[in-house]
Amino acid sequence: MRAEGLQAEWLERYGRPEPKVICVGLNYRSHASEVNFDLPKAPLLFAKYANTLCGDGEKIVMPADPTHLDSEAELAVIIGETTFRVTKGDAMERISGYTCANDVSARDFQFGDGQWFRGKGYDTFCPIGPRIVAASEYDPSDVRVVQRLNGEVIQESRTSHLIFDIPTLVSYISHVVTLEPGDLILTGTPEGIGWSRQPKLSMKPGDTVEVEVEGIGVLKNTVATIA
């Protein structure tokens, strides 16, 4: 999927070109620990706008202001039908498919602002791809999620380690907002983010970041500066 084709594909598949992008923070125990946050008692939600979406092979564009730029490897859920107040038992029936996602974050802004809108909201800060796997052909309950930066593995875990599993997430979110066809739910990222490393590891122009989710493929993007 390419950025210029994402809107057309979403319009054809789901009848709307600009999905909601709903993200779940701190959904792996090990990740909550590495950033010194208490485990959430309920899913911690935040959102990205559709402007953040870009495709496999496209460039992640750094802000003009210097910042620590991080990636977060995630399994993304794609909603297939309008969903409001669904039960956990029926939640999986509302899913159309799955893909890889990268929740790119400008950490200085994310933590310095006191809220996450700017740090998570820049154009190109949510690559997805390289393909969509139909829900009927995929079991997301225990798949490997990996991030590689310039070929080095920096994140690796399995979705069986999620604090809140996918049926829980879909049900919980649908009690907050009506989910519509094509909406994306990013299910959370495991430990290993660059911000928590000593020394800190920040992406820079020319870097290549890969997100691999078992059974889906490898989402690959390079980092660039604003032209």
PDB file of C-alpha atoms in Angstrom:
ATOM      1  CA  MET A   1       0.000   0.000   0.000  1.00  0.00           C
ATOM      2  CA  ARG A   2       1.262   3.468  -0.934  1.00  0.00           C
ATOM      3  CA  ALA A   3       0.186   6.731   0.664  1.00  0.00           C
ATOM      4  CA  GLU A   4      -1.416   7.953  -2.550  1.00  0.00           C
ATOM      5  CA  GLY A   5      -3.361   4.706  -2.807  1.00  0.00           C
ATOM      6  CA  LEU A   6      -4.524   4.369   0.790  1.00  0.00           C
ATOM      7  CA  GLN A   7      -7.491   6.703   0.496  1.00  0.00           C
ATOM      8  CA  ALA A   8      -8.598   5.095  -2.760  1.00  0.00           C
ATOM      9  CA  GLU A   9      -8.262   1.609  -1.286  1.00  0.00           C
ATOM     10  CA  TRP A  10     -10.167   2.553   1.860  1.00  0.00           C
ATOM     11  CA  LEU A  11     -12.908   4.167  -0.209  1.00  0.00           C
ATOM     12  CA  GLU A  12     -13.240   1.039  -2.342  1.00  0.00           C
ATOM     13  CA  ARG A  13     -13.054  -1.434   0.547  1.00  0.00           C
ATOM     14  CA  TYR A  14     -14.914   0.412   3.269  1.00  0.00           C
ATOM     15  CA  GLY A  15     -16.822   3.238   1.593  1.00  0.00           C
ATOM     16  CA  ARG A  16     -14.885   6.018   3.326  1.00  0.00           C
ATOM     17  CA  PRO A  17     -11.378   7.321   2.611  1.00  0.00           C
ATOM     18  CA  GLU A  18     -10.373   8.677   6.028  1.00  0.00           C
ATOM     19  CA  PRO A  19     -10.696   6.196   8.898  1.00  0.00           C
ATOM     20  CA  LYS A  20     -10.433   6.951  12.571  1.00  0.00           C
ATOM     21  CA  VAL A  21      -7.129   5.718  13.992  1.00  0.00           C
ATOM     22  CA  ILE A  22      -7.613   4.674  17.610  1.00  0.00           C
ATOM     23  CA  CYS A  23      -4.515   3.687  19.547  1.00  0.00           C
ATOM     24  CA  VAL A  24      -4.034   1.807  22.802  1.00  0.00           C
ATOM     25  CA  GLY A  25      -1.211   2.847  25.106  1.00  0.00           C
ATOM     26  CA  LEU A  26       0.635   0.711  27.642  1.00  0.00           C
ATOM     27  CA  ASN A  27      -0.956  -2.561  26.563  1.00  0.00           C
ATOM     28  CA  TYR A  28       2.091  -4.746  27.268  1.00  0.00           C
ATOM     29  CA  ARG A  29       3.195  -5.081  30.899  1.00  0.00           C
ATOM     30  CA  SER A  30       6.862  -4.903  29.955  1.00  0.00           C
ATOM     31  CA  HIS A  31       6.330  -1.658  28.017  1.00  0.00           C
ATOM     32  CA  ALA A  32       4.466  -0.026  30.911  1.00  0.00           C
ATOM     33  CA  SER A  33       7.356  -1.019  33.164  1.00  0.00           C
ATOM     34  CA  GLU A  34      10.070   0.416  30.916  1.00  0.00           C
ATOM     35  CA  VAL A  35       8.393   3.854  30.847  1.00  0.00           C
ATOM     36  CA  ASN A  36       7.654   3.733  34.605  1.00  0.00           C
ATOM     37  CA  PHE A  37       3.859   3.868  34.298  1.00  0.00           C
ATOM     38  CA  ASP A  38       1.429   1.924  36.446  1.00  0.00           C
ATOM     39  CA  LEU A  39      -0.481  -0.811  34.660  1.00  0.00           C
ATOM     40  CA  PRO A  40      -3.738   0.607  33.311  1.00  0.00           C
ATOM     41  CA  LYS A  41      -6.962  -0.578  34.910  1.00  0.00           C
ATOM     42  CA  ALA A  42      -8.780  -0.076  31.590  1.00  0.00           C
ATOM     43  CA  PRO A  43      -7.508   0.428  28.019  1.00  0.00           C
ATOM     44  CA  LEU A  44      -5.639   3.731  27.687  1.00  0.00           C
ATOM     45  CA  LEU A  45      -6.912   5.316  24.479  1.00  0.00           C
ATOM     46  CA  PHE A  46      -5.593   8.075  22.260  1.00  0.00           C
ATOM     47  CA  ALA A  47      -6.125   8.873  18.594  1.00  0.00           C
ATOM     48  CA  LYS A  48      -4.382   9.893  15.417  1.00  0.00           C
ATOM     49  CA  TYR A  49      -6.040  11.615  12.477  1.00  0.00           C
ATOM     50  CA  ALA A  50      -6.054  10.091   9.001  1.00  0.00           C
ATOM     51  CA  ASN A  51      -3.340  12.557   7.933  1.00  0.00           C
ATOM     52  CA  THR A  52      -0.840  10.422   9.850  1.00  0.00           C
ATOM     53  CA  LEU A  53      -1.391   7.419   7.581  1.00  0.00           C
ATOM     54  CA  CYS A  54       1.175   6.439   4.980  1.00  0.00           C
ATOM     55  CA  GLY A  55       1.939   3.227   3.165  1.00  0.00           C
ATOM     56  CA  ASP A  56       4.610   0.579   2.951  1.00  0.00           C
ATOM     57  CA  GLY A  57       7.747   1.975   1.316  1.00  0.00           C
ATOM     58  CA  GLU A  58       6.788   5.602   1.942  1.00  0.00           C
ATOM     59  CA  LYS A  59       8.880   8.072   3.924  1.00  0.00           C
ATOM     60  CA  ILE A  60       8.319   8.978   7.555  1.00  0.00           C
ATOM     61  CA  VAL A  61       8.901  12.739   7.587  1.00  0.00           C
ATOM     62  CA  MET A  62      10.569  14.191  10.682  1.00  0.00           C
ATOM     63  CA  PRO A  63       9.323  17.506  12.099  1.00  0.00           C
ATOM     64  CA  ALA A  64      11.469  20.543  11.361  1.00  0.00           C
ATOM     65  CA  ASP A  65      12.134  21.046  15.073  1.00  0.00           C
ATOM     66  CA  PRO A  66      14.748  18.697  16.555  1.00  0.00           C
ATOM     67  CA  THR A  67      13.124  15.860  18.455  1.00  0.00           C
ATOM     68  CA  HIS A  68      13.576  12.293  19.608  1.00  0.00           C
ATOM     69  CA  LEU A  69      11.813  10.211  16.952  1.00  0.00           C
ATOM     70  CA  ASP A  70      10.638   6.757  17.982  1.00  0.00           C
ATOM     71  CA  SER A  71       8.762   3.887  16.329  1.00  0.00           C
ATOM     72  CA  GLU A  72       6.324   1.477  17.905  1.00  0.00           C
ATOM     73  CA  ALA A  73       5.591  -1.874  16.251  1.00  0.00           C
ATOM     74  CA  GLU A  74       1.940  -2.894  16.501  1.00  0.00           C
ATOM     75  CA  LEU A  75      -0.719  -5.215  15.170  1.00  0.00           C
ATOM     76  CA  ALA A  76      -3.585  -3.160  13.736  1.00  0.00           C
ATOM     77  CA  VAL A  77      -7.221  -4.269  13.681  1.00  0.00           C
ATOM     78  CA  ILE A  78      -9.489  -3.051  10.881  1.00  0.00           C
ATOM     79  CA  ILE A  79     -13.207  -2.752  11.616  1.00  0.00           C
ATOM     80  CA  GLY A  80     -15.563  -4.175   8.999  1.00  0.00           C
ATOM     81  CA  GLU A  81     -18.995  -2.902  10.020  1.00  0.00           C
ATOM     82  CA  THR A  82     -20.591  -0.179  12.101  1.00  0.00           C
ATOM     83  CA  THR A  83     -20.129  -1.182  15.724  1.00  0.00           C
ATOM     84  CA  PHE A  84     -21.648   0.386  18.824  1.00  0.00           C
ATOM     85  CA  ARG A  85     -21.662  -1.122  22.296  1.00  0.00           C
ATOM     86  CA  VAL A  86     -20.719  -4.584  21.114  1.00  0.00           C
ATOM     87  CA  THR A  87     -20.088  -7.331  23.659  1.00  0.00           C
ATOM     88  CA  LYS A  88     -16.726  -9.044  23.951  1.00  0.00           C
ATOM     89  CA  GLY A  89     -18.370 -12.232  22.759  1.00  0.00           C
ATOM     90  CA  ASP A  90     -19.485 -10.633  19.489  1.00  0.00           C
ATOM     91  CA  ALA A  91     -16.534  -8.281  18.974  1.00  0.00           C
ATOM     92  CA  MET A  92     -14.421 -10.505  16.718  1.00  0.00           C
ATOM     93  CA  GLU A  93     -17.299 -10.710  14.221  1.00  0.00           C
ATOM     94  CA  ARG A  94     -16.985  -6.965  13.630  1.00  0.00           C
ATOM     95  CA  ILE A  95     -13.386  -7.179  12.428  1.00  0.00           C
ATOM     96  CA  SER A  96     -12.648  -7.139   8.704  1.00  0.00           C
ATOM     97  CA  GLY A  97      -8.902  -7.711   8.758  1.00  0.00           C
ATOM     98  CA  TYR A  98      -5.475  -7.055  10.185  1.00  0.00           C
ATOM     99  CA  THR A  99      -2.321  -5.258   9.119  1.00  0.00           C
ATOM    100  CA  CYS A 100       1.008  -4.025  10.506  1.00  0.00           C
ATOM    101  CA  ALA A 101       1.228  -0.523  11.964  1.00  0.00           C
ATOM    102  CA  ASN A 102       3.955   1.798  13.209  1.00  0.00           C
ATOM    103  CA  ASP A 103       2.935   4.348  15.844  1.00  0.00           C
ATOM    104  CA  VAL A 104       5.647   6.939  15.200  1.00  0.00           C
ATOM    105  CA  SER A 105       6.176   9.330  18.110  1.00  0.00           C
ATOM    106  CA  ALA A 106       8.059  12.584  18.649  1.00  0.00           C
ATOM    107  CA  ARG A 107       8.890  11.884  22.281  1.00  0.00           C
ATOM    108  CA  ASP A 108      10.033  15.362  23.329  1.00  0.00           C
ATOM    109  CA  PHE A 109       6.669  16.751  22.258  1.00  0.00           C
ATOM    110  CA  GLN A 110       4.641  13.804  23.522  1.00  0.00           C
ATOM    111  CA  PHE A 111       5.994  14.000  27.056  1.00  0.00           C
ATOM    112  CA  GLY A 112       6.832  17.716  27.122  1.00  0.00           C
ATOM    113  CA  ASP A 113       3.347  18.887  26.142  1.00  0.00           C
ATOM    114  CA  GLY A 114       1.551  16.985  28.890  1.00  0.00           C
ATOM    115  CA  GLN A 115      -0.724  15.345  26.301  1.00  0.00           C
ATOM    116  CA  TRP A 116       0.004  13.317  23.197  1.00  0.00           C
ATOM    117  CA  PHE A 117      -1.683  15.103  20.286  1.00  0.00           C
ATOM    118  CA  ARG A 118       1.348  16.862  18.804  1.00  0.00           C
ATOM    119  CA  GLY A 119       3.858  14.110  19.534  1.00  0.00           C
ATOM    120  CA  LYS A 120       1.717  11.514  17.762  1.00  0.00           C
ATOM    121  CA  GLY A 121      -0.060  13.622  15.162  1.00  0.00           C
ATOM    122  CA  TYR A 122       2.368  14.671  12.425  1.00  0.00           C
ATOM    123  CA  ASP A 123       1.756  13.718   8.797  1.00  0.00           C
ATOM    124  CA  THR A 124       3.195  10.231   8.026  1.00  0.00           C
ATOM    125  CA  PHE A 125       3.331   9.238  11.705  1.00  0.00           C
ATOM    126  CA  CYS A 126       1.251   6.085  11.180  1.00  0.00           C
ATOM    127  CA  PRO A 127       2.590   3.821   8.433  1.00  0.00           C
ATOM    128  CA  ILE A 128       0.426   0.756   7.759  1.00  0.00           C
ATOM    129  CA  GLY A 129       0.819  -2.256   5.473  1.00  0.00           C
ATOM    130  CA  PRO A 130       2.162  -4.048   3.555  1.00  0.00           C
ATOM    131  CA  ARG A 131      -1.187  -5.823   3.103  1.00  0.00           C
ATOM    132  CA  ILE A 132      -4.478  -6.555   4.787  1.00  0.00           C
ATOM    133  CA  VAL A 133      -5.126 -10.119   5.916  1.00  0.00           C
ATOM    134  CA  ALA A 134      -8.789 -11.064   6.132  1.00  0.00           C
ATOM    135  CA  ALA A 135     -10.094 -11.781   9.615  1.00  0.00           C
ATOM    136  CA  SER A 136     -11.463 -15.118   8.424  1.00  0.00           C
ATOM    137  CA  GLU A 137      -7.915 -16.209   7.547  1.00  0.00           C
ATOM    138  CA  TYR A 138      -6.055 -15.009  10.635  1.00  0.00           C
ATOM    139  CA  ASP A 139      -5.822 -15.764  14.354  1.00  0.00           C
ATOM    140  CA  PRO A 140      -4.333 -12.688  16.096  1.00  0.00           C
ATOM    141  CA  SER A 141      -4.259 -14.136  19.605  1.00  0.00           C
ATOM    142  CA  ASP A 142      -0.598 -15.223  19.673  1.00  0.00           C
ATOM    143  CA  VAL A 143       1.497 -13.756  16.860  1.00  0.00           C
ATOM    144  CA  ARG A 144       5.010 -12.323  16.932  1.00  0.00           C
ATOM    145  CA  VAL A 145       5.440  -8.542  16.708  1.00  0.00           C
ATOM    146  CA  VAL A 146       8.906  -7.183  15.849  1.00  0.00           C
ATOM    147  CA  GLN A 147      10.544  -3.838  15.147  1.00  0.00           C
ATOM    148  CA  ARG A 148      13.895  -3.619  13.391  1.00  0.00           C
ATOM    149  CA  LEU A 149      15.862  -0.393  13.035  1.00  0.00           C
ATOM    150  CA  ASN A 150      18.513  -0.585  10.316  1.00  0.00           C
ATOM    151  CA  GLY A 151      18.296  -4.366  10.539  1.00  0.00           C
ATOM    152  CA  GLU A 152      18.685  -4.593  14.334  1.00  0.00           C
ATOM    153  CA  VAL A 153      15.814  -6.030  16.369  1.00  0.00           C
ATOM    154  CA  ILE A 154      14.828  -3.537  19.055  1.00  0.00           C
ATOM    155  CA  GLN A 155      11.299  -4.752  19.882  1.00  0.00           C
ATOM    156  CA  GLU A 156       9.997  -8.312  19.988  1.00  0.00           C
ATOM    157  CA  SER A 157       7.014  -9.848  21.727  1.00  0.00           C
ATOM    158  CA  ARG A 158       3.787 -11.710  21.079  1.00  0.00           C
ATOM    159  CA  THR A 159       0.174 -10.595  21.133  1.00  0.00           C
ATOM    160  CA  SER A 160      -0.548 -13.235  23.770  1.00  0.00           C
ATOM    161  CA  HIS A 161       1.198 -10.794  26.158  1.00  0.00           C
ATOM    162  CA  LEU A 162      -1.346  -8.016  25.607  1.00  0.00           C
ATOM    163  CA  ILE A 163      -2.918  -6.788  28.846  1.00  0.00           C
ATOM    164  CA  PHE A 164      -6.258  -6.208  27.109  1.00  0.00           C
ATOM    165  CA  ASP A 165      -6.925  -8.659  24.293  1.00  0.00           C
ATOM    166  CA  ILE A 166      -8.533  -7.762  20.987  1.00  0.00           C
ATOM    167  CA  PRO A 167     -12.165  -8.622  21.881  1.00  0.00           C
ATOM    168  CA  THR A 168     -11.800  -6.512  25.018  1.00  0.00           C
ATOM    169  CA  LEU A 169     -10.400  -3.583  23.040  1.00  0.00           C
ATOM    170  CA  VAL A 170     -13.083  -3.640  20.355  1.00  0.00           C
ATOM    171  CA  SER A 171     -15.865  -3.889  22.922  1.00  0.00           C
ATOM    172  CA  TYR A 172     -14.421  -1.189  25.181  1.00  0.00           C
ATOM    173  CA  ILE A 173     -13.777   1.273  22.349  1.00  0.00           C
ATOM    174  CA  SER A 174     -17.254   0.684  20.888  1.00  0.00           C
ATOM    175  CA  HIS A 175     -18.713   1.832  24.198  1.00  0.00           C
ATOM    176  CA  VAL A 176     -16.789   5.101  23.809  1.00  0.00           C
ATOM    177  CA  VAL A 177     -17.248   5.868  20.117  1.00  0.00           C
ATOM    178  CA  THR A 178     -19.144   4.291  17.251  1.00  0.00           C
ATOM    179  CA  LEU A 179     -16.673   2.305  15.166  1.00  0.00           C
ATOM    180  CA  GLU A 180     -17.182   2.469  11.415  1.00  0.00           C
ATOM    181  CA  PRO A 181     -15.976   0.343   8.505  1.00  0.00           C
ATOM    182  CA  GLY A 182     -12.287   0.931   7.881  1.00  0.00           C
ATOM    183  CA  ASP A 183     -11.492   2.302  11.321  1.00  0.00           C
ATOM    184  CA  LEU A 184      -8.134   1.141  12.654  1.00  0.00           C
ATOM    185  CA  ILE A 185      -7.323   0.041  16.187  1.00  0.00           C
ATOM    186  CA  LEU A 186      -3.609  -0.094  17.024  1.00  0.00           C
ATOM    187  CA  THR A 187      -3.404  -2.679  19.781  1.00  0.00           C
ATOM    188  CA  GLY A 188      -0.267  -1.508  21.620  1.00  0.00           C
ATOM    189  CA  THR A 189       3.487  -1.868  21.441  1.00  0.00           C
ATOM    190  CA  PRO A 190       5.913  -4.097  23.368  1.00  0.00           C
ATOM    191  CA  GLU A 191       9.045  -3.144  25.285  1.00  0.00           C
ATOM    192  CA  GLY A 192      12.215  -1.937  23.619  1.00  0.00           C
ATOM    193  CA  ILE A 193      11.349   1.576  22.455  1.00  0.00           C
ATOM    194  CA  GLY A 194      14.285   3.860  21.773  1.00  0.00           C
ATOM    195  CA  TRP A 195      13.240   6.461  24.354  1.00  0.00           C
ATOM    196  CA  SER A 196      13.663   3.952  27.210  1.00  0.00           C
ATOM    197  CA  ARG A 197      17.104   2.705  26.182  1.00  0.00           C
ATOM    198  CA  GLN A 198      20.365   3.810  27.746  1.00  0.00           C
ATOM    199  CA  PRO A 199      21.640   5.652  25.825  1.00  0.00           C
ATOM    200  CA  LYS A 200      18.422   6.683  24.107  1.00  0.00           C
ATOM    201  CA  LEU A 201      18.020   5.508  20.523  1.00  0.00           C
ATOM    202  CA  SER A 202      16.373   8.023  18.186  1.00  0.00           C
ATOM    203  CA  MET A 203      15.605   7.554  14.505  1.00  0.00           C
ATOM    204  CA  LYS A 204      17.380   9.912  12.134  1.00  0.00           C
ATOM    205  CA  PRO A 205      17.186  10.789   8.439  1.00  0.00           C
ATOM    206  CA  GLY A 206      18.220   7.860   6.259  1.00  0.00           C
ATOM    207  CA  ASP A 207      17.264   5.211   8.802  1.00  0.00           C
ATOM    208  CA  THR A 208      15.117   2.263   7.771  1.00  0.00           C
ATOM    209  CA  VAL A 209      12.492   0.942  10.176  1.00  0.00           C
ATOM    210  CA  GLU A 210      10.620  -2.333   9.748  1.00  0.00           C
ATOM    211  CA  VAL A 211       7.564  -3.611  11.563  1.00  0.00           C
ATOM    212  CA  GLU A 212       6.917  -7.309  11.131  1.00  0.00           C
ATOM    213  CA  VAL A 213       3.806  -9.086  12.350  1.00  0.00           C
ATOM    214  CA  GLU A 214       3.769 -12.839  12.001  1.00  0.00           C
ATOM    215  CA  GLY A 215       1.446 -14.018   9.240  1.00  0.00           C
ATOM    216  CA  ILE A 216       1.041 -10.551   7.714  1.00  0.00           C
ATOM    217  CA  GLY A 217       4.445  -9.429   6.475  1.00  0.00           C
ATOM    218  CA  VAL A 218       6.967  -6.617   6.851  1.00  0.00           C
ATOM    219  CA  LEU A 219       6.077  -2.911   6.812  1.00  0.00           C
ATOM    220  CA  LYS A 220       9.191  -0.993   5.750  1.00  0.00           C
ATOM    221  CA  ASN A 221       9.738   2.781   5.778  1.00  0.00           C
ATOM    222  CA  THR A 222      12.656   5.183   5.642  1.00  0.00           C
ATOM    223  CA  VAL A 223      13.062   8.396   7.625  1.00  0.00           C
ATOM    224  CA  ALA A 224      13.424  11.746   5.879  1.00  0.00           C
ATOM    225  CA  THR A 225      13.445  15.436   6.742  1.00  0.00           C
ATOM    226  CA  ILE A 226      10.975  18.009   5.459  1.00  0.00           C
ATOM    227  CA  ALA A 227      12.081  19.111   1.982  1.00  0.00           C
TER     228      ALA A 227
END
